[in-house]
Short mmCIF file of C-alpha atoms in Angstrom, two decimals:
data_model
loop_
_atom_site.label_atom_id
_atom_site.label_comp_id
_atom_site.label_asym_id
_atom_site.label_seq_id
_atom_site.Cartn_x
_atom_site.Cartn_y
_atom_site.Cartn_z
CA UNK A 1 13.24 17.42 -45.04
CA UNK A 2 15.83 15.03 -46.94
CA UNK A 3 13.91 11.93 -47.46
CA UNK A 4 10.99 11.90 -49.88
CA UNK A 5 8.66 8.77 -50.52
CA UNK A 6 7.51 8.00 -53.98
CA UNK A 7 3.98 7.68 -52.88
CA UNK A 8 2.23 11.13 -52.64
CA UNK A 9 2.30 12.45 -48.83
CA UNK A 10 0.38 15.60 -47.53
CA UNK A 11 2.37 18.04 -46.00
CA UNK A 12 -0.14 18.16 -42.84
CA UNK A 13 -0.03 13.79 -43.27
CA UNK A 14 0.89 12.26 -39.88
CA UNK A 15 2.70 8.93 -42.15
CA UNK A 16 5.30 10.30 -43.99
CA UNK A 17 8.02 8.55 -45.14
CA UNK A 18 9.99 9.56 -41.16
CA UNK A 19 7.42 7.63 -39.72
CA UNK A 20 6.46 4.74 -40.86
CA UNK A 21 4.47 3.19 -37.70
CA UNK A 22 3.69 -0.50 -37.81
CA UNK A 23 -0.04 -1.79 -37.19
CA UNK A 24 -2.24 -5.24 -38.50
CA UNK A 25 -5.00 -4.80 -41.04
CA UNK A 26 -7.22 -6.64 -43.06
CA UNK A 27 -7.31 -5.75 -47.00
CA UNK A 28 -11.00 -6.72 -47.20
CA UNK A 29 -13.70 -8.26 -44.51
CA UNK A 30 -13.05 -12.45 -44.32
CA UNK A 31 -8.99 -11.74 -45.41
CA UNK A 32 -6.08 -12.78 -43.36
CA UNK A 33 -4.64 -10.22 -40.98
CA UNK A 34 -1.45 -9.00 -41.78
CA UNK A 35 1.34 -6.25 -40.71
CA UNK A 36 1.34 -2.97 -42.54
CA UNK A 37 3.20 0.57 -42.16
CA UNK A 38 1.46 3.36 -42.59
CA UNK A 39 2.61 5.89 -45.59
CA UNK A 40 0.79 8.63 -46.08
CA UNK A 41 -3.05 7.50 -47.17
CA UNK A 42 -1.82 3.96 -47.81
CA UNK A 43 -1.03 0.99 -45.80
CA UNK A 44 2.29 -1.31 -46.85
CA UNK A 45 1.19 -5.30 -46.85
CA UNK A 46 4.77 -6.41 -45.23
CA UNK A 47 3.89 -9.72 -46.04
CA UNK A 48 3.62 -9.09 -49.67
CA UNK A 49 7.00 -7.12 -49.44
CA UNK A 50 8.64 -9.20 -47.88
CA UNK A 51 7.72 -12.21 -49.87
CA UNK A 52 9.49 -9.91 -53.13
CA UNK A 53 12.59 -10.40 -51.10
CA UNK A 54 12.42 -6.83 -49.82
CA UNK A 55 14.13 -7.47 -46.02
CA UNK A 56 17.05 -9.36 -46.83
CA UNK A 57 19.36 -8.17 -44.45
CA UNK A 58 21.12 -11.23 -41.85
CA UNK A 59 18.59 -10.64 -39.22
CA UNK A 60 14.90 -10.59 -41.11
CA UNK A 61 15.76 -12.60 -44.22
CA UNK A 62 14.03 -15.90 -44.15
CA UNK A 63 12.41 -14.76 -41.52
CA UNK A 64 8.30 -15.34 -41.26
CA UNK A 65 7.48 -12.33 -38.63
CA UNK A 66 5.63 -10.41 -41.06
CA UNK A 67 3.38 -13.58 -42.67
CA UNK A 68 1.93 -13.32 -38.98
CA UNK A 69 -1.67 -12.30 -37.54
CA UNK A 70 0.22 -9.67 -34.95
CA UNK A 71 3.07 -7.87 -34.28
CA UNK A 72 4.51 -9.57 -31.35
CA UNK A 73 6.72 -12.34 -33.26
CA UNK A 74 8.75 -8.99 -34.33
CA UNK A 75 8.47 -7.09 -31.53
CA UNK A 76 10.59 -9.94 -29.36
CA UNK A 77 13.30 -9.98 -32.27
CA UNK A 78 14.44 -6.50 -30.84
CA UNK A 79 16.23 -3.40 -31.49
CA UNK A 80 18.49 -4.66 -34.43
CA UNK A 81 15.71 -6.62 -36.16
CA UNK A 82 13.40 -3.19 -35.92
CA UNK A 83 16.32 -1.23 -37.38
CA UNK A 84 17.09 -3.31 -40.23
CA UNK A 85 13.38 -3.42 -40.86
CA UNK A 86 12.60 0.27 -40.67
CA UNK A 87 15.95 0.48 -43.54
CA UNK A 88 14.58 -1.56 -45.71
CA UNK A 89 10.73 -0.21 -46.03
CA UNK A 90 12.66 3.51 -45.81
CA UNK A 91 14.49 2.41 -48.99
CA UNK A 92 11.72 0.49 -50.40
CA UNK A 93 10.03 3.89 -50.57
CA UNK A 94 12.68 6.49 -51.42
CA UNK A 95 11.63 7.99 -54.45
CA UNK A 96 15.08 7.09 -55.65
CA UNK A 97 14.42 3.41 -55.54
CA UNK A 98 12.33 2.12 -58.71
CA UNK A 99 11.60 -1.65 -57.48
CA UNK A 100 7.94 -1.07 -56.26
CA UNK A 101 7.94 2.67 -57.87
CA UNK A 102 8.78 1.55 -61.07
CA UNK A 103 6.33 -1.45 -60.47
CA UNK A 104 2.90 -1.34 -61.35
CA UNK A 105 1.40 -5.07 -60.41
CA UNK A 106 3.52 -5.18 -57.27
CA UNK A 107 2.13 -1.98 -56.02
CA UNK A 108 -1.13 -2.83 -56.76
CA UNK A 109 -1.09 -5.19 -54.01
CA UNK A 110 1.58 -4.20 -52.03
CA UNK A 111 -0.42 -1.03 -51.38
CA UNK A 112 -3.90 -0.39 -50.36
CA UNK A 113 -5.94 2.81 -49.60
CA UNK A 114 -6.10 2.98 -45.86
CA UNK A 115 -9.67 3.92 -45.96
CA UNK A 116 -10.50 0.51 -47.89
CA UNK A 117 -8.41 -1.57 -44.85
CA UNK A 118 -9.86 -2.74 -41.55
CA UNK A 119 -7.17 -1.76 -38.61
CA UNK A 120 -7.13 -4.79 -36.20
CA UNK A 121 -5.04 -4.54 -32.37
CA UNK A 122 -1.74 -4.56 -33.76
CA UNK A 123 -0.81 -6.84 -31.18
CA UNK A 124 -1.75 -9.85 -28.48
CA UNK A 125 -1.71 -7.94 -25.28
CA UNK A 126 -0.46 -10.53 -22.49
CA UNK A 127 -0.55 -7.62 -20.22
CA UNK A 128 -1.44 -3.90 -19.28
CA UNK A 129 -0.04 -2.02 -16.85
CA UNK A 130 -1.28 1.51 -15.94
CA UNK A 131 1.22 4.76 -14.52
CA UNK A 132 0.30 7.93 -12.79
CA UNK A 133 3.08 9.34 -14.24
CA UNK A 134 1.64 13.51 -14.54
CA UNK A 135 2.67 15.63 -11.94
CA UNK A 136 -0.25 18.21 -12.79
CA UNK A 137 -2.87 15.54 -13.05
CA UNK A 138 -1.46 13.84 -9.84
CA UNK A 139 -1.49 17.23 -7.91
CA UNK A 140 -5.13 17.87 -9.36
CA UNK A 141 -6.25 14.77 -8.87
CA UNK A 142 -5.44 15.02 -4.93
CA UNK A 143 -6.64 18.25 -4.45
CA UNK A 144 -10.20 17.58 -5.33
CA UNK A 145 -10.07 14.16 -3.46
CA UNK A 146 -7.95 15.20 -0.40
CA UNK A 147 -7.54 19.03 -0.25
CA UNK A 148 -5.07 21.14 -1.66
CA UNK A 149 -2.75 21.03 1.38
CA UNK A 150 -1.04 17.84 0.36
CA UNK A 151 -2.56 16.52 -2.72
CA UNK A 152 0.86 14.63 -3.99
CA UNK A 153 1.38 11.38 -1.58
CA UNK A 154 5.13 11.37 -0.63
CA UNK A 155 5.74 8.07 -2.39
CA UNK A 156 4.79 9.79 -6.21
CA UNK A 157 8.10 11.49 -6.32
CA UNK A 158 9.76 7.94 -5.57
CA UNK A 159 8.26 5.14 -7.56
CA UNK A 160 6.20 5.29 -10.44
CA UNK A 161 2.55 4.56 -9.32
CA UNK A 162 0.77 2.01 -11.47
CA UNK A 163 -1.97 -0.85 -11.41
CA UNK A 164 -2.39 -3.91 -13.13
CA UNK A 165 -5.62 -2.99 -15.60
CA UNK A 166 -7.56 -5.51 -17.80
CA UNK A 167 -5.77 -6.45 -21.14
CA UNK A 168 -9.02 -8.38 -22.52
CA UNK A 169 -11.08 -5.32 -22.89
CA UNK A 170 -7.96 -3.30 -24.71
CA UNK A 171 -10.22 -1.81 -28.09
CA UNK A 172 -8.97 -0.56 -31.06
CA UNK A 173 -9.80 2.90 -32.16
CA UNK A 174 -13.19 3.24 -33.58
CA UNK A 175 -14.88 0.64 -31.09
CA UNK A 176 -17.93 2.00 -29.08
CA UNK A 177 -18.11 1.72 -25.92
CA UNK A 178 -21.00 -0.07 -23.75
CA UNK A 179 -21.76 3.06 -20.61
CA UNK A 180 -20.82 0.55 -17.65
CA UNK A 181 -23.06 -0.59 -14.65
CA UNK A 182 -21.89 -0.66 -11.41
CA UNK A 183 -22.01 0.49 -7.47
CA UNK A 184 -21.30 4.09 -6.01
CA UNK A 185 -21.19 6.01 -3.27
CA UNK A 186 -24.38 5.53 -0.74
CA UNK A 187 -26.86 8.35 -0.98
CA UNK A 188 -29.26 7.73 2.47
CA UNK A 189 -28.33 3.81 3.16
CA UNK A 190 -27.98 1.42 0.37
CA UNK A 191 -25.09 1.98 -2.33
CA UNK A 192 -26.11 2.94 -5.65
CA UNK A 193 -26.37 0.99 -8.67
CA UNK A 194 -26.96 1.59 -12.07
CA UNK A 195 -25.07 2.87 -15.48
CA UNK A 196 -21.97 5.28 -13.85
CA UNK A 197 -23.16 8.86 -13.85
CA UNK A 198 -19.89 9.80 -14.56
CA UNK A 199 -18.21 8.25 -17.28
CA UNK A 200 -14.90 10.28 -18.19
CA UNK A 201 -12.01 9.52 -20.69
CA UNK A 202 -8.11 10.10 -20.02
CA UNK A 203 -5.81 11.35 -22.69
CA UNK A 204 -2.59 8.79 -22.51
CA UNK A 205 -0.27 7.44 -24.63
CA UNK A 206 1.18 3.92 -24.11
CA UNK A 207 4.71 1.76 -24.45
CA UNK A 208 4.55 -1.20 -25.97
CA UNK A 209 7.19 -3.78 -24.86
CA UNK A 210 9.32 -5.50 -27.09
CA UNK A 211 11.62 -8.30 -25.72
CA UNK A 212 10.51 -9.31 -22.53
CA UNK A 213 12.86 -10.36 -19.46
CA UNK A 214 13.57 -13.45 -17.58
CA UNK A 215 11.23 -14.31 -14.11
CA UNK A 216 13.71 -12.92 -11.58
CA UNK A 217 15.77 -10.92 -13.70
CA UNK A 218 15.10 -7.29 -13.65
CA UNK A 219 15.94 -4.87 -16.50
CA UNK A 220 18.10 -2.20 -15.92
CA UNK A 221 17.18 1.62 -16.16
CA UNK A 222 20.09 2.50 -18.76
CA UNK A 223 18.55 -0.61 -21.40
CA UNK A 224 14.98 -0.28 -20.70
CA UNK A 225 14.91 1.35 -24.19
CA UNK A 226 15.91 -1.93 -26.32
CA UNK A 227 12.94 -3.32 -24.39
CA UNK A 228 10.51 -0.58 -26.01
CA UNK A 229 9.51 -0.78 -29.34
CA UNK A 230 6.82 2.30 -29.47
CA UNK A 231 3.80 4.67 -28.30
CA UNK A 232 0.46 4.39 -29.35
CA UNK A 233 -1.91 6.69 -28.32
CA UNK A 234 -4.74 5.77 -25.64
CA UNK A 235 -8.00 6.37 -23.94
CA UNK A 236 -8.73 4.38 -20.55
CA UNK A 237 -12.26 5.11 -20.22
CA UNK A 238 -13.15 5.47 -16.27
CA UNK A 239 -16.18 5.46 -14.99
CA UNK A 240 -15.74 8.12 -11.63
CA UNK A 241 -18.56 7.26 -9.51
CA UNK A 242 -17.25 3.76 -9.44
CA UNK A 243 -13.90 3.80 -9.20
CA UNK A 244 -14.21 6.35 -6.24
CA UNK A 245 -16.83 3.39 -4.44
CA UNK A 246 -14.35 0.40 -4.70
CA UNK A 247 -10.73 1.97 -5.03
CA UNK A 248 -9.60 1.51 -1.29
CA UNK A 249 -7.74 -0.63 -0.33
CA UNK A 250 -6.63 -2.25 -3.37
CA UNK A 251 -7.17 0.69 -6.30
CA UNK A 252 -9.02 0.62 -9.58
CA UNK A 253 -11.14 -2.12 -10.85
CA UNK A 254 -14.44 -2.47 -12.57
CA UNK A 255 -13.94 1.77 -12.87
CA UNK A 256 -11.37 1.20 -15.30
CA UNK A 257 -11.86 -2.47 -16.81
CA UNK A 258 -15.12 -2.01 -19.04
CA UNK A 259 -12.68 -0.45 -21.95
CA UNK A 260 -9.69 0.74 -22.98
CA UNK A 261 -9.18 2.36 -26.72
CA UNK A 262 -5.67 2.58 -28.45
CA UNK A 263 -4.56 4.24 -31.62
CA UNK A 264 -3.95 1.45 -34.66
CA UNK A 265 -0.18 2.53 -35.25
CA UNK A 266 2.58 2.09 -33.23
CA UNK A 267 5.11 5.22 -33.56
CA UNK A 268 8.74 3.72 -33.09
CA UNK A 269 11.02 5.20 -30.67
CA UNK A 270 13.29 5.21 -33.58
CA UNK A 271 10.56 7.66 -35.60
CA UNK A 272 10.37 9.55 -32.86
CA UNK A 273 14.00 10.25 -31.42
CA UNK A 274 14.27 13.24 -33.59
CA UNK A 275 11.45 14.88 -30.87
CA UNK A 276 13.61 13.95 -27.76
CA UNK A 277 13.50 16.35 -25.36
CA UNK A 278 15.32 16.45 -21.75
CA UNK A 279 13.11 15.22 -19.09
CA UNK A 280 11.86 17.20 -16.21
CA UNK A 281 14.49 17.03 -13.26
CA UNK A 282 13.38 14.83 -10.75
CA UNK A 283 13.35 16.02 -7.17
CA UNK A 284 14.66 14.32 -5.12
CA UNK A 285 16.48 12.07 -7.19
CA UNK A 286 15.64 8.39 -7.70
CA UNK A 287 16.90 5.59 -6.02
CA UNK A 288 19.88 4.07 -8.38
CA UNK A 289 17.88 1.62 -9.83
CA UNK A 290 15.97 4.31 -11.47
CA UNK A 291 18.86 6.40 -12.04
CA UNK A 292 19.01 7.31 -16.04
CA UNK A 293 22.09 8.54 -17.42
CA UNK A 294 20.24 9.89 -19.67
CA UNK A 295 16.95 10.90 -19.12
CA UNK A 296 14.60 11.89 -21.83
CA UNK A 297 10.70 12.13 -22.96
CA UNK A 298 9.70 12.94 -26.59
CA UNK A 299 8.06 16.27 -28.01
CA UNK A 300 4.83 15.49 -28.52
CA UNK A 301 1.54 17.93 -29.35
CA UNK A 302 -1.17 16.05 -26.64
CA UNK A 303 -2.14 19.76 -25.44
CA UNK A 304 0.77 19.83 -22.42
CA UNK A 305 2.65 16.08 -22.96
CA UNK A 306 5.15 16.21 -19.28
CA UNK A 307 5.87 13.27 -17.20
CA UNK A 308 7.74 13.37 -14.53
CA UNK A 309 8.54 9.53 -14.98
CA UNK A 310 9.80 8.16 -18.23
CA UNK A 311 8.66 4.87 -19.92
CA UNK A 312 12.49 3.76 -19.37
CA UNK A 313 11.83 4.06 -15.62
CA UNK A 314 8.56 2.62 -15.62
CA UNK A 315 9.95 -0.53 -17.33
CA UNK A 316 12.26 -0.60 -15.18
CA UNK A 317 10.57 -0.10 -12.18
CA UNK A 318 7.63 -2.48 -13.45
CA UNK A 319 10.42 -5.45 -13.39
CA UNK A 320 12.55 -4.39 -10.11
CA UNK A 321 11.17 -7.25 -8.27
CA UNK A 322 11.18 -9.77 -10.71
CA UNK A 323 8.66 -9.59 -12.98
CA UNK A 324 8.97 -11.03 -16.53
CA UNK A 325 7.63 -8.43 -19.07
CA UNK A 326 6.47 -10.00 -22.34
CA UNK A 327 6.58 -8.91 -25.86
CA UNK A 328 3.16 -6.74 -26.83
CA UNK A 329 2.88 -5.98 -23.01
CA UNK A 330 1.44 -2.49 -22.74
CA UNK A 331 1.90 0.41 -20.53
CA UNK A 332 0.36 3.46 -20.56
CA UNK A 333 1.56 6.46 -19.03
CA UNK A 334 -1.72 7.22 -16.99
CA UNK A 335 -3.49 10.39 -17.78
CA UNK A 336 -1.25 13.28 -18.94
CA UNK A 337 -2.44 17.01 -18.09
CA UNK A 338 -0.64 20.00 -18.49
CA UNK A 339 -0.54 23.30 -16.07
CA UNK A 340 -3.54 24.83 -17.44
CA UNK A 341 -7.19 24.16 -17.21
CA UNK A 342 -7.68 23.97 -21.62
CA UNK A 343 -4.52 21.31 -20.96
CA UNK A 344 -6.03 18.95 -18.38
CA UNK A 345 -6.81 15.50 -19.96
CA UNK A 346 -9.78 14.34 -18.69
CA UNK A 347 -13.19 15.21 -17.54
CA UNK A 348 -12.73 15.10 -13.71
CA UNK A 349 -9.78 17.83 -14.12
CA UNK A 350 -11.56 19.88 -16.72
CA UNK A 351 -15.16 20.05 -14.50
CA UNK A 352 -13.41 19.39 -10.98
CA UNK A 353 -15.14 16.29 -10.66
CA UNK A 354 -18.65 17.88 -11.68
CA UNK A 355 -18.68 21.29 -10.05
CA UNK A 356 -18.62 23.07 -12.96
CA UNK A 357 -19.51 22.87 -16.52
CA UNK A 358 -17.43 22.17 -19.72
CA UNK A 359 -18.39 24.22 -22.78
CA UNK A 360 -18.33 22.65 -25.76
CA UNK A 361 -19.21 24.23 -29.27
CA UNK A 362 -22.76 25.18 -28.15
CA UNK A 363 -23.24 22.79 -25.50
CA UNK A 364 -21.86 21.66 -21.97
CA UNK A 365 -21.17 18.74 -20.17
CA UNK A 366 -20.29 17.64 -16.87
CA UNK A 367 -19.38 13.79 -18.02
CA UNK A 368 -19.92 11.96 -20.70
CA UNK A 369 -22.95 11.23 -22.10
CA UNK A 370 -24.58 8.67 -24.39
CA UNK A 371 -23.73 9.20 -28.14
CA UNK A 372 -20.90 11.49 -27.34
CA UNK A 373 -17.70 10.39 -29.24
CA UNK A 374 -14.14 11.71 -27.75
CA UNK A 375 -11.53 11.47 -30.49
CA UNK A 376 -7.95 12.45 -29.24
CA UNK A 377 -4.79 12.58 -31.90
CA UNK A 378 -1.35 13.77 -31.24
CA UNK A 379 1.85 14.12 -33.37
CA UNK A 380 5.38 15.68 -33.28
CA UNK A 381 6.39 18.31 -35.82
CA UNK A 382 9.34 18.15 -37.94
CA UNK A 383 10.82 20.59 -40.32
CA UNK A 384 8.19 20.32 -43.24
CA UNK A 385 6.66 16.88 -42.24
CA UNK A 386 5.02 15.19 -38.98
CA UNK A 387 5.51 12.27 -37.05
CA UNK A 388 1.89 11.30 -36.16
CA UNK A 389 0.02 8.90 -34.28
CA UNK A 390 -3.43 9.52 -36.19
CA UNK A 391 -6.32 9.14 -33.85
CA UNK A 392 -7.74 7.07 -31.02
CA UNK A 393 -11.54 7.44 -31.10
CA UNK A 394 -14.51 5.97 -29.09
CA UNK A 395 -17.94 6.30 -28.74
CA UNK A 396 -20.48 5.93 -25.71
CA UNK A 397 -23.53 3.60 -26.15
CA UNK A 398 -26.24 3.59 -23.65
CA UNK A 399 -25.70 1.15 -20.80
CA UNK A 400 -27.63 -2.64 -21.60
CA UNK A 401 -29.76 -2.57 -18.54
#
C-alpha cells in the first residue's frame, strides 16, 4: 500500500490518501463555498491550507484558485498545476509529515466531518455533452427499437455519437427529482400527455474538461488527456416515452433535459492511472484523427465498465471541427452496460423497454416510480485500499401537475 495518511481511513473507504478527489462544500448552511479533497470521512478546506502556505510550489504559490466558489479557475491551470497540487495535499497528509498532524488548531479547521459539510456542483458547467459510447447498450438499444438484424448503425464504429444535453439542470447527488410532463406516442389520434410513464435512469460516468481550446483549433487525439482533469460518476435521468415521441430528426430533448445527477468528487486521471487498462480494439480502425497511440480506459467496478470509445477520443472528436471546449465542460460517456442482463445500466435494457419485469428485493418494477431512489457508486480496487467515486443518488417526486 506504501502511502499512509495520518487521518484514520477505512480499509473498505473510497478517499484514501491515493485518491484524494477534489469537490466544493460548504462547512455550515449561509458559509462561503470552498474546494475540498476528500480523505477518508473528512473533507480538506484548500482554502484554509493553502492560506498556511501549504502549495508553495512555482505554479500554485500566490495563487487564489482555491479561495474560489468552484473548481474551474484550477481546472484551466492544467496538468502541471494539478500535479503539483495533488503533491502537496499527498504530503500534507503523509503520516510522516507533522505540520497539520502535529497541529491541533489548524486541523480543527482545516478538517471537517464530511457528514457535517454540504457538497455543492464542484464546478460551473458551461457545457454538457452526451456519448453513446457502449457497444452492448448500443447493440441493445437497437435491437428493441429496430430489430436484432442490424441494431448498430454503421456510423457507431466511426465517430463517437453524442448530443448536446442541458447543462442548467446538471444536480448534484442527493437532489430529487421532479417525474417530468410531456408528449408520447399517440394511442387512437391525439398524442399523449401527462407525467412520462416511463421514467428510467442510466448508469454513466463523466469527463470533466480542464483547459479548453481555441475556436478553430482542434485538440489532438494523443493530448486530449492534459485537457481532462477527471470522472465523476452520473445519472441522466430519461424519461422513455418521451424521448421515443420527439427524438427524430434531431435526437433527445425534453426526454433527457428535466435532470441530470453527478457524484460530488471528481476522481483525477492521475488517482486513477494505476486502474488503466488497454482499451477494446476498435474495428475497423479510426480515422487518424482519432488514432491513439495509446489507447486506454480505466478499471472501474460499475457492474461491466467497457467503452468502445475513450474520453481521449471523444474530446477529440467533440473539437474536430472547431469547437472551443471550456474548462468545467462535461461529458459523459452515455449509458455503460455490460454483456449480461444483471450488467445492463438502465431500465429499458434491464425490462426490454417494459416487456418484462425487474425484481427487486420483494418487489418489481417496470420503470421508475414515485418515491423510488436509484443510488449508483463505483470504485477501482487497489492492493489494500480503493480509489472511489462515492455515490450519485436521486430520488423521484411525483410530477407537479
Amino acid at each position: 500500500m506504501g502511502l499512509k495518511s495520518f487521518v484514520e481511513v477505512h480499509p473498505d473507504s473510497h478517499f484514501p490518501i491515493q485518491n484524494l478527489p477534489y469537490g466544493v462544500f460548504r462547512p455550515q448552511r449561509g458559509s462561503d463555498p470552498r474546494p475540498g479533497v476528500a480523505i477518508g470521512d473528512y473533507v480538506l478546506d484548500l482554502s484554509v491550507i493553502a492560506a498556511h502556505g501549504t502549495f508553495d510550489g512555482p505554479i500554485l504559490k500566490g495563487s487564489d484558485c482555491f479561495n474560489q466558489p468552484n473548481l474551474n479557475k484550477f481546472l484551466a491551470m492544467g496538468r502541471p498545476a494539478w500535479k503539483e497540487a495533488r503533491a502537496a495535499i499527498q504530503n500534507l497528509l503523509s503520516s510522516t509529515e507533522p505540520k497539520l498532524r502535529d497541529n491541533a488548531s489548524l486541523r480543527q479547521i482545516a478538517l471537517a466531518p464530511v457528514g457535517q459539510v454540504e457538497m455543492l456542483l464542484p464546478i460551473a458547467i458551461g457545457d454538457y455533452t452526451d456519448f453513446f459510447s457502449s457497444m452492448h447498450h448500443a447493440k441493445n438499444c437497437g435491437t428493441i427499437f429496430r430489430g436484432p438484424e442490424n441494431p448498430i448503425p454503421a456510423n457507431w464504429f466511426h465517430i463517437p455519437i453524442a448530443y448536446h444535453g442541458r447543462a442548467s439542470s446538471i444536480v448534484i447527488s442527493g437532489t430529487d427529482i421532479v417525474r417530468p410532463r410531456g408528449q408520447g406516442h399517440p394511442h387512437g389520434g391525439s398524442p399523449y400527455f401527462g407525467p412520462s410513464v416511463k421514467l428510467d435512469f442510466e448508469l454513466e460516468m463523466a469527463a470533466i474538461v480542464g483547459p479548453g481550446n481555441e475556436l478553430g483549433k482542434p485538440i489532438d487525439v494523443n493530448k486530449a488527456a492534459d485537457h481532462i482533469f477527471g470522472l465523476v460518476l452520473m445519472n441522466d435521468w430519461s424519461a422513455r416515452d418521451i424521448q421515443a415521441w420527439e427524438y427524430v430528426p434531431l435526437g433527445p430533448f425534453l426526454g433527457k433535459s428535466f435532470g441530470t445527477t453527478v457524484s460530488p468528487w471528481i476522481v483525477t486521471l492521475d488517482a486513477l492511472e494505476p486502474f488503466a487498462c488497454d482499451a477494446p480494439k476498435q474495428d475497423p480502425q479510426p480515422l487518424p484523427y482519432l488514432a491513439e497511440k495509446i489507447s486506454k480506459n480505466y478499471n472501474i467496478s460499475l457492474e461491466g465498465f467497457e467503452k468502445y470509445w475513450t474520453v481521449t477520443q471523444q474530446l477529440a472528436h467533440h473539437t474536430i471541427n472547431g469547437c472551443n471546449l471550456r474548462p468545467g465542460d462535461l461529458l459523459g460517456t452515455g449509458t455503460i452496460s455490460g454483456p449480461e442482463p444483471e450488467s445492463y445500466g438502465c431500465l429499458l435494457e434491464l425490462t426490454w423497454n417494459g416487456q418484462k419485469q425487474l425484481s427487486l428485493g420483494g418487489t418489481t418494477r417496470k420503470f421508475l416510480e414515485d418515491g423510488d431512489e436509484v443510488v449508483i457508486t463505483g470504485c477501482s480496487k487497489g492492493n489494500g485500499y480503493n480509489v472511489g467515486f462515492g455515490t450519485c443518488s436521486g430520488k423521484i417526486l411525483p410530477s407537479l401537475i
